[in-house]
C-alpha cells in the first residue's frame, strides 16, 4: 500500500461529513421525494471519487495491470456475497415481520427508471467509485492514522452510518455487512483493489437489477 504521509486527515473527515449529508438527502423520507435518486447518486459518487483522487490517492496504480486472479477473486466474492444475502433475506423474513416491506422500499428506488441504465450506472460508475472513495481513500487513511484494525472498524462504522437517515433497518444492516466484508478484505489485501471494485460493481448490479432478492 502506497505511503499515506501526505494525506491530510482533515480532508477525510470533511469528505465523510459531505457524504453523510448527501446520503441523508438521497435516502431521507423528507428529501428523497424531491430529487432524482439515480442522477444524484451518480453525481455524488463521481465527485467523491474525484475528491479522493486529487487528495493524493493514486488508486489507478493499484488497479493496473489487471490480473486473472483479481477478476476471479472479485467475481467469486460477489457471487458468494449474493448467496449469503439470499440466505439472509429468507432468514430475516422469519425473524423480522417488517423485512419484506423494507426490502421492497429499497427496490422501489428503481420504479419508473430505466433498469438497463441503472444497471450500467451501478456496474461502471457507482460500484467502482464507492470502492475508490470508501476503501482506497477513507479506510486507507484511517488505517494509516489509527492502525489497520481500528481504521477498518472506524471506516466500516462510517460507511454504515451514512445510511442511518434512511430509517430502514434492513438497508442499514446490509451496509454494515457489506462494509465489514469489503473493509476486512481491504484490511488484509489492499493490493487487490481491482478485485474489490469488481466485486462491488457485480454485487450491486446482480442484487439490484439482475437477481433481486
mmCIF file with all atom_site columns, C-alpha atoms in Angstrom, residues 70-82 118-135 175 177-183 185-186 192-209:
data_model
loop_
_atom_site.group_PDB
_atom_site.id
_atom_site.type_symbol
_atom_site.label_atom_id
_atom_site.label_alt_id
_atom_site.label_comp_id
_atom_site.label_asym_id
_atom_site.label_entity_id
_atom_site.label_seq_id
_atom_site.pdbx_PDB_ins_code
_atom_site.Cartn_x
_atom_site.Cartn_y
_atom_site.Cartn_z
_atom_site.occupancy
_atom_site.B_iso_or_equiv
_atom_site.pdbx_formal_charge
_atom_site.auth_seq_id
_atom_site.auth_comp_id
_atom_site.auth_asym_id
_atom_site.auth_atom_id
_atom_site.pdbx_PDB_model_num
ATOM 1  C CA . UNK A 1 70  ? -8.160  -10.397 -9.356  1.00 0.00 ? 70  UNK A CA 1
ATOM 2  C CA . UNK A 1 71  ? -11.009 -10.986 -11.813 1.00 0.00 ? 71  UNK A CA 1
ATOM 3  C CA . UNK A 1 72  ? -11.625 -14.440 -10.363 1.00 0.00 ? 72  UNK A CA 1
ATOM 4  C CA . UNK A 1 73  ? -11.486 -13.231 -6.765  1.00 0.00 ? 73  UNK A CA 1
ATOM 5  C CA . UNK A 1 74  ? -13.745 -10.257 -7.419  1.00 0.00 ? 74  UNK A CA 1
ATOM 6  C CA . UNK A 1 75  ? -16.304 -12.345 -9.273  1.00 0.00 ? 75  UNK A CA 1
ATOM 7  C CA . UNK A 1 76  ? -16.225 -15.127 -6.700  1.00 0.00 ? 76  UNK A CA 1
ATOM 8  C CA . UNK A 1 77  ? -16.599 -12.695 -3.817  1.00 0.00 ? 77  UNK A CA 1
ATOM 9  C CA . UNK A 1 78  ? -19.604 -11.028 -5.455  1.00 0.00 ? 78  UNK A CA 1
ATOM 10 C CA . UNK A 1 79  ? -21.325 -14.378 -6.087  1.00 0.00 ? 79  UNK A CA 1
ATOM 11 C CA . UNK A 1 80  ? -20.547 -15.564 -2.555  1.00 0.00 ? 80  UNK A CA 1
ATOM 12 C CA . UNK A 1 81  ? -21.966 -12.393 -1.052  1.00 0.00 ? 81  UNK A CA 1
ATOM 13 C CA . UNK A 1 82  ? -25.086 -12.617 -3.210  1.00 0.00 ? 82  UNK A CA 1
ATOM 14 C CA . UNK A 1 118 ? -29.469 1.807   -13.620 1.00 0.00 ? 118 UNK A CA 1
ATOM 15 C CA . UNK A 1 119 ? -27.564 -1.449  -14.082 1.00 0.00 ? 119 UNK A CA 1
ATOM 16 C CA . UNK A 1 120 ? -24.901 0.169   -16.250 1.00 0.00 ? 120 UNK A CA 1
ATOM 17 C CA . UNK A 1 121 ? -24.555 3.036   -13.755 1.00 0.00 ? 121 UNK A CA 1
ATOM 18 C CA . UNK A 1 122 ? -24.134 0.602   -10.873 1.00 0.00 ? 122 UNK A CA 1
ATOM 19 C CA . UNK A 1 123 ? -21.589 -1.543  -12.685 1.00 0.00 ? 123 UNK A CA 1
ATOM 20 C CA . UNK A 1 124 ? -19.444 1.071   -14.383 1.00 0.00 ? 124 UNK A CA 1
ATOM 21 C CA . UNK A 1 125 ? -19.699 4.080   -12.061 1.00 0.00 ? 125 UNK A CA 1
ATOM 22 C CA . UNK A 1 126 ? -21.418 3.743   -8.682  1.00 0.00 ? 126 UNK A CA 1
ATOM 23 C CA . UNK A 1 127 ? -19.902 0.447   -7.527  1.00 0.00 ? 127 UNK A CA 1
ATOM 24 C CA . UNK A 1 128 ? -16.328 1.254   -8.611  1.00 0.00 ? 128 UNK A CA 1
ATOM 25 C CA . UNK A 1 129 ? -16.307 4.841   -7.348  1.00 0.00 ? 129 UNK A CA 1
ATOM 26 C CA . UNK A 1 130 ? -17.653 3.784   -3.949  1.00 0.00 ? 130 UNK A CA 1
ATOM 27 C CA . UNK A 1 131 ? -14.710 1.435   -3.513  1.00 0.00 ? 131 UNK A CA 1
ATOM 28 C CA . UNK A 1 132 ? -12.285 4.120   -4.648  1.00 0.00 ? 132 UNK A CA 1
ATOM 29 C CA . UNK A 1 133 ? -13.666 6.503   -2.042  1.00 0.00 ? 133 UNK A CA 1
ATOM 30 C CA . UNK A 1 134 ? -14.590 4.283   0.901   1.00 0.00 ? 134 UNK A CA 1
ATOM 31 C CA . UNK A 1 135 ? -11.807 1.730   0.828   1.00 0.00 ? 135 UNK A CA 1
ATOM 32 C CA . UNK A 1 175 ? -24.495 -1.698  4.616   1.00 0.00 ? 175 UNK A CA 1
ATOM 33 C CA . UNK A 1 177 ? -22.391 -6.497  6.452   1.00 0.00 ? 177 UNK A CA 1
ATOM 34 C CA . UNK A 1 178 ? -21.064 -5.206  3.140   1.00 0.00 ? 178 UNK A CA 1
ATOM 35 C CA . UNK A 1 179 ? -18.806 -2.729  4.903   1.00 0.00 ? 179 UNK A CA 1
ATOM 36 C CA . UNK A 1 180 ? -17.387 -5.492  7.077   1.00 0.00 ? 180 UNK A CA 1
ATOM 37 C CA . UNK A 1 181 ? -16.747 -7.874  4.164   1.00 0.00 ? 181 UNK A CA 1
ATOM 38 C CA . UNK A 1 182 ? -15.230 -5.339  1.764   1.00 0.00 ? 182 UNK A CA 1
ATOM 39 C CA . UNK A 1 183 ? -13.439 -3.495  4.542   1.00 0.00 ? 183 UNK A CA 1
ATOM 40 C CA . UNK A 1 185 ? -10.807 -7.752  2.589   1.00 0.00 ? 185 UNK A CA 1
ATOM 41 C CA . UNK A 1 186 ? -9.100  -4.399  2.053   1.00 0.00 ? 186 UNK A CA 1
ATOM 42 C CA . UNK A 1 192 ? -6.339  -6.355  -4.568  1.00 0.00 ? 192 UNK A CA 1
ATOM 43 C CA . UNK A 1 193 ? -8.258  -3.137  -5.099  1.00 0.00 ? 193 UNK A CA 1
ATOM 44 C CA . UNK A 1 194 ? -9.474  -4.153  -8.554  1.00 0.00 ? 194 UNK A CA 1
ATOM 45 C CA . UNK A 1 195 ? -10.989 -7.324  -7.089  1.00 0.00 ? 195 UNK A CA 1
ATOM 46 C CA . UNK A 1 196 ? -12.909 -5.162  -4.610  1.00 0.00 ? 196 UNK A CA 1
ATOM 47 C CA . UNK A 1 197 ? -14.050 -2.768  -7.324  1.00 0.00 ? 197 UNK A CA 1
ATOM 48 C CA . UNK A 1 198 ? -15.275 -5.657  -9.473  1.00 0.00 ? 198 UNK A CA 1
ATOM 49 C CA . UNK A 1 199 ? -16.936 -7.334  -6.501  1.00 0.00 ? 199 UNK A CA 1
ATOM 50 C CA . UNK A 1 200 ? -18.828 -4.171  -5.557  1.00 0.00 ? 200 UNK A CA 1
ATOM 51 C CA . UNK A 1 201 ? -19.843 -3.470  -9.150  1.00 0.00 ? 201 UNK A CA 1
ATOM 52 C CA . UNK A 1 202 ? -21.076 -7.027  -9.720  1.00 0.00 ? 202 UNK A CA 1
ATOM 53 C CA . UNK A 1 203 ? -22.857 -7.283  -6.377  1.00 0.00 ? 203 UNK A CA 1
ATOM 54 C CA . UNK A 1 204 ? -24.716 -4.016  -6.893  1.00 0.00 ? 204 UNK A CA 1
ATOM 55 C CA . UNK A 1 205 ? -25.799 -4.988  -10.395 1.00 0.00 ? 205 UNK A CA 1
ATOM 56 C CA . UNK A 1 206 ? -26.773 -8.560  -9.536  1.00 0.00 ? 206 UNK A CA 1
ATOM 57 C CA . UNK A 1 207 ? -28.656 -7.661  -6.365  1.00 0.00 ? 207 UNK A CA 1
ATOM 58 C CA . UNK A 1 208 ? -30.487 -4.635  -7.688  1.00 0.00 ? 208 UNK A CA 1
ATOM 59 C CA . UNK A 1 209 ? -31.135 -5.388  -11.351 1.00 0.00 ? 209 UNK A CA 1
#
